[in-house]
Tab-separated table of C-alpha atoms and ligand atoms in Angstrom:
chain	number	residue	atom	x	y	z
A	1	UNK	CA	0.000	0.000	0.000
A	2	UNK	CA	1.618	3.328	-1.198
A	3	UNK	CA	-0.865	5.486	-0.087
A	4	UNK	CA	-0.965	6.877	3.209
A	5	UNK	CA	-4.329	5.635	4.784
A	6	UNK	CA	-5.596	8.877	6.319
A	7	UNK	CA	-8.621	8.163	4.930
A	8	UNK	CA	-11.625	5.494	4.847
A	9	UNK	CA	-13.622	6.048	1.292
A	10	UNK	CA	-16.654	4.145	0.456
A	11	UNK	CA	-15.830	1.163	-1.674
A	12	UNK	CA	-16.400	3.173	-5.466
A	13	UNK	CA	-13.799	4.601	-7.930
A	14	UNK	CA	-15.021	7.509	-10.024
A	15	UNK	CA	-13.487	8.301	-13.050
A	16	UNK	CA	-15.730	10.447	-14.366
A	17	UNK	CA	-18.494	13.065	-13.300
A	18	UNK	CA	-20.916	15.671	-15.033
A	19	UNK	CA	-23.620	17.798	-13.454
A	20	UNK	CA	-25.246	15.772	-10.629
A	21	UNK	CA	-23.674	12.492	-11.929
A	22	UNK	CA	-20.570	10.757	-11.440
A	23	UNK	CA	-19.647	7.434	-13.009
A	24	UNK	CA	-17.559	4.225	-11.957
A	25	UNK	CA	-14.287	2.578	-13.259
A	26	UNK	CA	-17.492	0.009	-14.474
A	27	UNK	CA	-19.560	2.527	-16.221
A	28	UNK	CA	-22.183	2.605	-13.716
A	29	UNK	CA	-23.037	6.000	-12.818
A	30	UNK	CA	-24.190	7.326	-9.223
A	31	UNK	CA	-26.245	10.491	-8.008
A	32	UNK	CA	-23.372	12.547	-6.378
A	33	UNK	CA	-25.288	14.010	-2.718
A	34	UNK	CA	-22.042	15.048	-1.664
A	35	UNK	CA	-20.649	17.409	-4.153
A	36	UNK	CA	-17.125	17.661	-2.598
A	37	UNK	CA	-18.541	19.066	0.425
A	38	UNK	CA	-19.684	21.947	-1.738
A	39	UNK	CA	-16.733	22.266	-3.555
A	40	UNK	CA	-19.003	20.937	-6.437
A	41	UNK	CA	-21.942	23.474	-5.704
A	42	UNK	CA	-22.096	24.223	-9.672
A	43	UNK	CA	-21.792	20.469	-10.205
A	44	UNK	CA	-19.228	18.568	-12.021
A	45	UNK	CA	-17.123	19.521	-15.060
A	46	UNK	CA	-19.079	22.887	-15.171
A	47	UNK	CA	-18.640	24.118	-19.291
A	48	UNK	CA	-17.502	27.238	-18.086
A	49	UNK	CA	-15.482	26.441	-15.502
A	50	UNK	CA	-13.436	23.333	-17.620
A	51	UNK	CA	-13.713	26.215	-20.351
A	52	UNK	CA	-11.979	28.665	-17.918
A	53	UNK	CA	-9.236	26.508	-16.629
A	54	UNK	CA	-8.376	25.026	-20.304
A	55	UNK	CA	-7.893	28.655	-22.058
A	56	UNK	CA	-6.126	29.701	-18.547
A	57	UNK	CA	-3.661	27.424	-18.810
A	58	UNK	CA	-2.501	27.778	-22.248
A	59	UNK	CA	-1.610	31.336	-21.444
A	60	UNK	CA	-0.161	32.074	-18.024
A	61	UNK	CA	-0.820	29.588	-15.134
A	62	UNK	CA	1.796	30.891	-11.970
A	63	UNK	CA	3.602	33.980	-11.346
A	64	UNK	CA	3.516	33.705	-7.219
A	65	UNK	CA	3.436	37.165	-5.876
A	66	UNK	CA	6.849	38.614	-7.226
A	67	UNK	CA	5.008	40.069	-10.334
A	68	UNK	CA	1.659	41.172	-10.525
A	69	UNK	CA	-0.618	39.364	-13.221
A	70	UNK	CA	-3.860	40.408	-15.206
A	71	UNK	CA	-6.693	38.760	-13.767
A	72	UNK	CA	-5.449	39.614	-9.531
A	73	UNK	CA	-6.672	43.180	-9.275
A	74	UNK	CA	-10.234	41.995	-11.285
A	75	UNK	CA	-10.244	38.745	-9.371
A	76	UNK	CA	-10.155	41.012	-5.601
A	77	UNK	CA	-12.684	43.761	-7.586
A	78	UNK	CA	-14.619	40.757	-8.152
A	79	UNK	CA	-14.864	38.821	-5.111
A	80	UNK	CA	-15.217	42.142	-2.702
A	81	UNK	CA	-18.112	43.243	-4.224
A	82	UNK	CA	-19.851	40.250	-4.732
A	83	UNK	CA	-19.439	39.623	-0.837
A	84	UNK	CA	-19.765	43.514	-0.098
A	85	UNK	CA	-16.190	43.670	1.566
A	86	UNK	CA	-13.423	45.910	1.298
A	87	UNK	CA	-10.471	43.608	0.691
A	88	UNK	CA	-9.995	40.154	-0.035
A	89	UNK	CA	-6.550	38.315	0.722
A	90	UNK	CA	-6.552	35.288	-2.062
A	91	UNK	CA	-5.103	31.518	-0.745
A	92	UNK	CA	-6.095	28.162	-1.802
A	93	UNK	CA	-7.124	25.672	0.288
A	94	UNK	CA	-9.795	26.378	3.321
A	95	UNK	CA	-7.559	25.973	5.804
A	96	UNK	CA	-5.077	28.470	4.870
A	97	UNK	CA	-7.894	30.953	4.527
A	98	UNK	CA	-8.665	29.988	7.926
A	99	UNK	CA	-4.898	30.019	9.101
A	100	UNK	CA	-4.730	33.238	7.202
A	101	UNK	CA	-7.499	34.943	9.447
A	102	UNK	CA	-5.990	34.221	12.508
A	103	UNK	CA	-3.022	35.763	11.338
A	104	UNK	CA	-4.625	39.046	10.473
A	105	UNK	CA	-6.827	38.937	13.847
A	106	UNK	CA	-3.611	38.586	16.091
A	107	UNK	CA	-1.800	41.597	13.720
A	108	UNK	CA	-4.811	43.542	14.219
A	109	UNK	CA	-4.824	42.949	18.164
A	110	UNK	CA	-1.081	43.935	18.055
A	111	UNK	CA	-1.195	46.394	15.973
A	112	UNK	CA	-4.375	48.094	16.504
A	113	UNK	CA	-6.405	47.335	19.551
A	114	UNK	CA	-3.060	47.106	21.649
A	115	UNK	CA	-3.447	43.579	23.187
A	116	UNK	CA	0.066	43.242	24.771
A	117	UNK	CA	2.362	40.584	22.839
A	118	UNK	CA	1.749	37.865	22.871
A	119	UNK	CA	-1.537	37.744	24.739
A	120	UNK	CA	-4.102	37.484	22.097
A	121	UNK	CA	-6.907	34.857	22.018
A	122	UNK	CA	-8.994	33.594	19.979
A	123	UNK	CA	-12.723	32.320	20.863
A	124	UNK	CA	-13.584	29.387	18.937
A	125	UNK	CA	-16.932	27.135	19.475
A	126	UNK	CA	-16.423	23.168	20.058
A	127	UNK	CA	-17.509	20.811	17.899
A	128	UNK	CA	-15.803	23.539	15.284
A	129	UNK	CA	-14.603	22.004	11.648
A	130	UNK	CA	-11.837	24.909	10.659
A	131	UNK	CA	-9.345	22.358	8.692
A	132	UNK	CA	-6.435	20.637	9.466
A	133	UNK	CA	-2.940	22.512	10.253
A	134	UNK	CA	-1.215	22.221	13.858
A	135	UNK	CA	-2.661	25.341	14.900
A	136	UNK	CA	-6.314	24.493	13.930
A	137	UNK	CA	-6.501	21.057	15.351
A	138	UNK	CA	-5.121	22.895	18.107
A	139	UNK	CA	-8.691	23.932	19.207
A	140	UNK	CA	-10.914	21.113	18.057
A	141	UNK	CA	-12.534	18.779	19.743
A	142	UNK	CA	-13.098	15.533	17.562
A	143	UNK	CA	-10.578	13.402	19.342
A	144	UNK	CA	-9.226	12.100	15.578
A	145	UNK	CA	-8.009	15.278	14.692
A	146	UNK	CA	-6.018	16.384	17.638
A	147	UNK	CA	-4.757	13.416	19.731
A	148	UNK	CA	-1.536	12.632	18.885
A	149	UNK	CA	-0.360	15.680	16.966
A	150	UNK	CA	0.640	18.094	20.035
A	151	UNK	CA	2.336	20.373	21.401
A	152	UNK	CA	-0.603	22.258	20.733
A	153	UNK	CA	-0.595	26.377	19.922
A	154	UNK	CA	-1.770	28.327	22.607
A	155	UNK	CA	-4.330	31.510	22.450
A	156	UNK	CA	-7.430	29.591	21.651
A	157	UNK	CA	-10.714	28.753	24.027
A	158	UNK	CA	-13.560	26.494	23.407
A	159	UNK	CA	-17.096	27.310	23.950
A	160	UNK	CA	-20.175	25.016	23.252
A	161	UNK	CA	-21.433	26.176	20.110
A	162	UNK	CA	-24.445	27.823	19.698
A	163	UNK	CA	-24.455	29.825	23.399
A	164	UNK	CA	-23.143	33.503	22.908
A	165	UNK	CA	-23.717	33.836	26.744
A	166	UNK	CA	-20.888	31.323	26.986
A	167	UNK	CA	-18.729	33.526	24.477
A	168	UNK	CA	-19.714	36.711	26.638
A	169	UNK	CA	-18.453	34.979	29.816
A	170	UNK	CA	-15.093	34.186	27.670
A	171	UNK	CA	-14.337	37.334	26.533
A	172	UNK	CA	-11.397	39.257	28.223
A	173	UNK	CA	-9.349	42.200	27.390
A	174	UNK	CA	-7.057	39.822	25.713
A	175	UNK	CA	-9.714	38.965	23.070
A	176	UNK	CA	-9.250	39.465	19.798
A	177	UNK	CA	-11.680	37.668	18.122
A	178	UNK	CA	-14.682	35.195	17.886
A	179	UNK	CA	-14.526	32.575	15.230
A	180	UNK	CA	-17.398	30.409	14.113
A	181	UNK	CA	-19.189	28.410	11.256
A	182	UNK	CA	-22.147	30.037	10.685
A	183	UNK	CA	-23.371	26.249	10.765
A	184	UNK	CA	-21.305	23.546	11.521
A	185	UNK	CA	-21.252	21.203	8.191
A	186	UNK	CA	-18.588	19.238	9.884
A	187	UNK	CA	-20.440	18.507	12.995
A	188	UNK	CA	-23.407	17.029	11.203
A	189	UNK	CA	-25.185	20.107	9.841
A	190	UNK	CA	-25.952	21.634	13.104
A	191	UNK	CA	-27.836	25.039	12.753
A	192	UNK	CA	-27.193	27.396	16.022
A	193	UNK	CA	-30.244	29.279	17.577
A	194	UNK	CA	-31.384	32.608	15.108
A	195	UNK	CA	-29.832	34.892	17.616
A	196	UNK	CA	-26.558	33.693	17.980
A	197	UNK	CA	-24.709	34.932	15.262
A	198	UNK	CA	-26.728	38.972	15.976
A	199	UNK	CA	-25.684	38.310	19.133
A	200	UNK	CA	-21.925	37.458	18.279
A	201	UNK	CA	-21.971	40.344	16.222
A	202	UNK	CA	-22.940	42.526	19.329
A	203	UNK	CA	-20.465	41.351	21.832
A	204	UNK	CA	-17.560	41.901	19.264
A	205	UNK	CA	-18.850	45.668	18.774
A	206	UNK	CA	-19.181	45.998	22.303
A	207	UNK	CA	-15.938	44.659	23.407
A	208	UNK	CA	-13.850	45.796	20.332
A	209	UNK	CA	-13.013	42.057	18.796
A	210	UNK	CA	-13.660	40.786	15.542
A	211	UNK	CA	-16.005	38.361	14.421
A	212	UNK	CA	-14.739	35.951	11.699
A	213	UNK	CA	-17.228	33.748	10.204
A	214	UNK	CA	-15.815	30.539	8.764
A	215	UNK	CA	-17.965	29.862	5.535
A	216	UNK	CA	-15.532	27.650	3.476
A	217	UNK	CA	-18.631	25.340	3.305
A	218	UNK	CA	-21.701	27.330	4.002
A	219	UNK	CA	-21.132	30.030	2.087
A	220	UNK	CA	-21.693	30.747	-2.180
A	221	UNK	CA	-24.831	29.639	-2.340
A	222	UNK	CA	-25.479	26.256	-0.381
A	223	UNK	CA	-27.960	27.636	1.940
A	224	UNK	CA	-29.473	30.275	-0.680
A	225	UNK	CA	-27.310	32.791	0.256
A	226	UNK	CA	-24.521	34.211	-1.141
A	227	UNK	CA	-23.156	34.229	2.700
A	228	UNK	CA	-25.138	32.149	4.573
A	229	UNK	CA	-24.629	34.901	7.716
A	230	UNK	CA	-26.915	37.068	5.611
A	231	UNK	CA	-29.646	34.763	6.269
A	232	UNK	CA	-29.566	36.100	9.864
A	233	UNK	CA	-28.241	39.840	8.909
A	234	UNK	CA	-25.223	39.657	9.922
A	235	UNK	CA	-21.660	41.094	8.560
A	236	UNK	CA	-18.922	39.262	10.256
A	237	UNK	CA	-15.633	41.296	9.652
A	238	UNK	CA	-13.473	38.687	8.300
A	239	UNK	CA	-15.309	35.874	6.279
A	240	UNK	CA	-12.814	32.685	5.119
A	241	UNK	CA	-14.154	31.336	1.402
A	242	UNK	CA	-13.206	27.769	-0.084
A	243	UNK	CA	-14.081	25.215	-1.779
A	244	UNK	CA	-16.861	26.192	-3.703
A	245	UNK	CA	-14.790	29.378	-4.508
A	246	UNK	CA	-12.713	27.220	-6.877
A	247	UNK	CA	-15.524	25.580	-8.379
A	248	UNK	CA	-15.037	22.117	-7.623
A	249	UNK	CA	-11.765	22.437	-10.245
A	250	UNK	CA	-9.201	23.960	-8.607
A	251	UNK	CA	-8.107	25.056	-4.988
A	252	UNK	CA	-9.236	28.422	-4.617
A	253	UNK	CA	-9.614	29.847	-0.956
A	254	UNK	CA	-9.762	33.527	0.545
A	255	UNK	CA	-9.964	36.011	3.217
A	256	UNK	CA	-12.648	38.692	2.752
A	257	UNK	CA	-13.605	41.935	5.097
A	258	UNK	CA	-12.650	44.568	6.567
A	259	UNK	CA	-9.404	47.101	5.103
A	260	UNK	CA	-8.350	48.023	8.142
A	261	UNK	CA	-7.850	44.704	9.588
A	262	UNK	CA	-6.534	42.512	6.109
A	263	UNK	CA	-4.381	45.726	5.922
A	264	UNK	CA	-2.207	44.898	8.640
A	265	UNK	CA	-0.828	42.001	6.932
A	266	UNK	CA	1.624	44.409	5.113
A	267	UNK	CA	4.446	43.157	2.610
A	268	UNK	CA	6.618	40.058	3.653
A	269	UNK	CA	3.488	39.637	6.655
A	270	UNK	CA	1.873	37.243	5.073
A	271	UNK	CA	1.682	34.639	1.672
A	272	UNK	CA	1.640	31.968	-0.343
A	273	UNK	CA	3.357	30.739	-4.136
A	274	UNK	CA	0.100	29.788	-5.264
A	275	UNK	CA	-2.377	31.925	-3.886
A	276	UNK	CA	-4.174	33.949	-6.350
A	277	UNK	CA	-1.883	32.380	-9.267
A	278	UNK	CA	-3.613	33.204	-12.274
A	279	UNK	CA	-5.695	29.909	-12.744
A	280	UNK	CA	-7.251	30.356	-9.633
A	281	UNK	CA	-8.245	33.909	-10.519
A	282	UNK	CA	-9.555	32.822	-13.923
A	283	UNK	CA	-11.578	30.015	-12.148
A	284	UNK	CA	-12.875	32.606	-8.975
A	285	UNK	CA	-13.885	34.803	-11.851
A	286	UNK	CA	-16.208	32.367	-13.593
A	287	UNK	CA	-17.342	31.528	-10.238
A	288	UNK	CA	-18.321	34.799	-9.041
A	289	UNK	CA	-20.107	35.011	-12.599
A	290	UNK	CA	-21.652	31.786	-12.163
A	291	UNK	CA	-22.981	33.033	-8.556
A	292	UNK	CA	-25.003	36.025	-10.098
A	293	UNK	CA	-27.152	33.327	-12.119
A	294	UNK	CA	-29.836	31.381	-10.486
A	295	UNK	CA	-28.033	28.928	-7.763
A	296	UNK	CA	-29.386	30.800	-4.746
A	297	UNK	CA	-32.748	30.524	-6.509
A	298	UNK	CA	-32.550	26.911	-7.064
A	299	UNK	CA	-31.205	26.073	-3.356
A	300	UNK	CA	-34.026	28.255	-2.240
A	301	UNK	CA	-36.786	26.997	-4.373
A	302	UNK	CA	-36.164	23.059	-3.523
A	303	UNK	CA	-35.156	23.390	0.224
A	304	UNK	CA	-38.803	22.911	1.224
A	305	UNK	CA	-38.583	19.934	-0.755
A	306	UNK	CA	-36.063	18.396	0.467
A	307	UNK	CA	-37.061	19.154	4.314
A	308	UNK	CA	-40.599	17.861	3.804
A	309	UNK	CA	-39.062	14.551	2.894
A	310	UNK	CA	-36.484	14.046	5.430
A	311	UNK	CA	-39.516	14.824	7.689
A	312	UNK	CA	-41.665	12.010	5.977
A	313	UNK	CA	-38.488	9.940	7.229
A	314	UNK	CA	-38.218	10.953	10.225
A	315	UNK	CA	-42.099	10.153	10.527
A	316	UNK	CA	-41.425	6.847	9.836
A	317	UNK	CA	-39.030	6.374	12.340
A	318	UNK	CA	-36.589	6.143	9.652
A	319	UNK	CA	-34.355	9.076	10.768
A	320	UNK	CA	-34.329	10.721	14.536
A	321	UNK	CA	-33.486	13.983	13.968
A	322	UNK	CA	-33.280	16.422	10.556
A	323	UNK	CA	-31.675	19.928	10.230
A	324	UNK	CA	-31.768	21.109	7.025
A	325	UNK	CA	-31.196	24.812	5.586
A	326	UNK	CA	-31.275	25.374	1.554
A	327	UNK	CA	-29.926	22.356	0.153
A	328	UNK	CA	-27.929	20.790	2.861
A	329	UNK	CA	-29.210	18.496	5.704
A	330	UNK	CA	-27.765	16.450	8.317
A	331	UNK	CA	-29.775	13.727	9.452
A	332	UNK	CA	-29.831	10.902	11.888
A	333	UNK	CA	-29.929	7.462	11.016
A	334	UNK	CA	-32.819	6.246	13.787
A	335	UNK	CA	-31.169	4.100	16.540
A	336	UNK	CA	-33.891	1.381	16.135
A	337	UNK	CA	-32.230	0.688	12.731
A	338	UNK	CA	-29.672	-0.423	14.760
A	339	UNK	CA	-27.355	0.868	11.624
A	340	UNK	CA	-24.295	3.103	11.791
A	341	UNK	CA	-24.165	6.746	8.814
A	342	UNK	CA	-21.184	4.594	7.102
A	343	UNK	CA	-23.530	1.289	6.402
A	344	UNK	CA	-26.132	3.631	5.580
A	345	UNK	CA	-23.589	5.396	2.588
A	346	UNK	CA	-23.130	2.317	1.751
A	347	UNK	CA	-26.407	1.070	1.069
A	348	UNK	CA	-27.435	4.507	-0.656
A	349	UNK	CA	-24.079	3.669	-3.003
A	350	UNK	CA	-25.919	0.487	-3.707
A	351	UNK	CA	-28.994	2.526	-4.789
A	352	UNK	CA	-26.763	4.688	-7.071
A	353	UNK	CA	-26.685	7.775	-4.177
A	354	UNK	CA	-23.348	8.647	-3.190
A	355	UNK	CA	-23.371	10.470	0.721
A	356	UNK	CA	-21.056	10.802	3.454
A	357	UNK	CA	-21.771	9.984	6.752
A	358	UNK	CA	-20.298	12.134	9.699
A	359	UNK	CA	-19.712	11.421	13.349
A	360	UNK	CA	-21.455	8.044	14.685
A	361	UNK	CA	-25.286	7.505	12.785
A	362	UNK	CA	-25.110	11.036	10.951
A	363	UNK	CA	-25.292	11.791	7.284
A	364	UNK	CA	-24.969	14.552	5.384
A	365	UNK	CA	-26.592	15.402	2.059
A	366	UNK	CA	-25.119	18.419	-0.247
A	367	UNK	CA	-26.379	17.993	-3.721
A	368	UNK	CA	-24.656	20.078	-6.590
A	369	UNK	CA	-27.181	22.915	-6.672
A	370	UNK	CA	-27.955	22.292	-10.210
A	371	UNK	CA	-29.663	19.311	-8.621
A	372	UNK	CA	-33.051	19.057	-10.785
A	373	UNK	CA	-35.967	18.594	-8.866
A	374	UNK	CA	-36.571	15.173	-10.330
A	375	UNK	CA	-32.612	13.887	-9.048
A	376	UNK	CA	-33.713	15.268	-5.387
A	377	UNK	CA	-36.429	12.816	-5.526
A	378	UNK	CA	-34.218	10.147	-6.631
A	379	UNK	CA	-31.677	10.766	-4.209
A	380	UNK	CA	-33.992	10.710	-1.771
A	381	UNK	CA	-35.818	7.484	-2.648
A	382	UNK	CA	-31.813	6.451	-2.438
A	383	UNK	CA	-31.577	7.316	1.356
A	384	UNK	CA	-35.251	6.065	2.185
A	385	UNK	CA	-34.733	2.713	0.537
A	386	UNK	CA	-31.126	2.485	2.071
A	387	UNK	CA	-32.978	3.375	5.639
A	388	UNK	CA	-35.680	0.623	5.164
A	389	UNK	CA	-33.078	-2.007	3.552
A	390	UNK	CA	-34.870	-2.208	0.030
A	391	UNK	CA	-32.070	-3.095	-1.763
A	392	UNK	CA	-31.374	-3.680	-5.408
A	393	UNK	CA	-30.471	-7.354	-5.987
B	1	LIG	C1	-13.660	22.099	4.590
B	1	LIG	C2	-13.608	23.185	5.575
B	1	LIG	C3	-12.388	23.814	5.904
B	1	LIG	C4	-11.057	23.342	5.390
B	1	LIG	O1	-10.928	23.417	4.010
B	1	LIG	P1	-9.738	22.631	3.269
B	1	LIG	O2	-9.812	23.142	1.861
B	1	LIG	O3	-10.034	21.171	3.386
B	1	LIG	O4	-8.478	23.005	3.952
B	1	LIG	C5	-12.431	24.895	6.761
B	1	LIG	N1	-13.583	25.316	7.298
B	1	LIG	C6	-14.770	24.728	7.005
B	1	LIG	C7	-16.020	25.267	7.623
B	1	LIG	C8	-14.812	23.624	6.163
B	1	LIG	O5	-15.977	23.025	5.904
């Protein structure tokens, strides 16, 4: 075995996918309810996005940072006021978005508020899914991710997610920001009271600390919103972007908010070879074109759909619990079933439906959003027949 076995995929080999549909080293083709996480909100081998990256990379693929290239400065004009920021700091994968926020939120404490170095920390919400560097596991608390890969970075505390009273209680002069999913994907979907995030909002102005809001996978369009924290009003002051920022094509990840705080990550701060290489502008161009079409529209218009089914399931005593917003949803697999989310996934890949499940008997579903209304049905028959054991022979 030559490849390192960090992880445990369900037994299928893909070699090919388009739209909603993926198909096997066999031929046989499966309903893809994953969608990379949402890295495939726009579905697979998009025409304009496989369009974008092909005439990209016959002309100019990587400069890194040393020289400036054509498609950076309308790539940031782009991206800022699609999200209605000031400045946008371009990476590539979520993580370093992520890694990249913290950096700017200590500067900023340094630099700005005054914290005294090196006394800045970090508020963070348990059960948190922010990626997968030293410092991030740092503050999580799923067991696989951290134990074993200490000494840990310091300047980060926990609180259980959802309670801002919790985050109130936490915050010291030494904060210098809050950092939260705006729902945690990871975690199995879980949506956080319709105050919280207001309320986050108003204990950072209070106190002076920012409020980053992690939407690598909530965000561009997977809960009908552009930024899913503008379901509840809110404007966090950093926002980290991913994976569906690069289209499901490319890594393309990035830092959006305010000037004042990005802007302390001044030259030699702060970078990366390959963020905002030339490719990945191309491809965040397309994207942020794609993004003015009708996505949001779609998630919108077949969330009720999808809810009043998991329901019916749930009815049945089929699932236990259902949280869905737009077109994601984390359900639980009932205990009666006796049946953990991974034999589940693997049922629903007998029925052609290809899911992931999450911690213990959770799934969660994240169809491309081009998802027609007639492939939600069929996915859904996929998890329902998977749930009752109706199996094709
Ligand atoms: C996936 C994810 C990340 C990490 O993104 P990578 O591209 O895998 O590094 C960070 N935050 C959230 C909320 C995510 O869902």
């Amino acid at each position: 075995m030559t490849l390192t076995p960090n992880y445990n995929p369900l037994p299928v080999t893909l070699r090919e996918g388009h739209g909603t549909t993926v198909t096997d080293v066999e031929g046989r083709d499966y309903l893809d309810f994953l969608a990379g996480y949402s890295a495939v909100n726009f579905g697979h081998s998009h025409p304009r996005l496989v369009e974008a990256v092909a005439e990209q990379a016959k002309r100019l693929t990587l400069v890194s940072r040393a020289f400036d290239h054509d498609l950076l400065m309308p790539f940031a004009n782009a991206l800022t006021e699609l999200t209605q920021t000031e400045m946008m700091l371009p990476m590539n994968t979520g993580a370093e978005a992520v890694e990249s926020a913290i950096k700017a939120a200590r500067k900023w404490a340094y630099d700005v508020k005054g914290i005294e170095p090196y006394r800045a920390e970090i508020i963070a919400a348990e059960g948190s899914f922010h990626g997968r560097t030293t410092t991030i596991v740092s503050f999580s608390s799923d067991p696989d991710a951290k134990d074993g890969f200490g000494p840990y970075t310091p300047g980060f505390i926990t609180c259980p997610y959802g309670d801002a009273g919790a985050i109130e209680n936490a915050i010291t002069e030494n904060t210098a920001a809050i950092l939260v999913e705006p729902i945690q994907g990871e975690a199995g979907v879980l949506i956080p009271p319709e105050d919280y995030l207001p309320r986050l909002r108003e204990l950072a102005d209070q106190h002076n600390v920012l409020l980053i809001v992690d939407e690598v996978q909530s965000g561009l369009g997977r809960t009908g919103y552009l930024l899913d924290q503008w379901r509840v009003g809110v404007k966090a002051d950093l926002t980290t972007l991913g994976k569906a920022l690069g289209g499901g094509v490319y890594p393309v990840s990035a830092v959006v908010g305010r000037a004042d705080v990005l802007g302390c990550l001044t030259a030699g701060t702060h970078g990366s070879t390959f963020g905002g290489n030339p490719v990945a502008c191309r491809i965040g161009l397309e994207v942020v074109e794609l993004l003015k079409g009708d996505y949001l529209e779609r998630a919108t218009k077949l969330a009720p759909r999808l809810r009043e089914r998991l329901e019916a399931m749930v009815e049945q005593n089929l699932l236990s619990g259902v949280r869905t917003v737009g077109l994601w949803a984390g359900v639980d697999v009932h205990p009666d079933l006796g049946l953990t989310g991974r034999e589940v996934c693997e049922r629903m890949l007998q029925c052609g439906v290809l899911a992931k499940d999450t911690h213990g008997a959770s799934l969660r579903l994240a169809p491309p959003l081009v998802v027609t209304e007639e492939e939600l049905e069929r996915g859904l028959d996929g998890l329902e027949a998977a749930l009752k054991g109706d199996l094709p022979s």
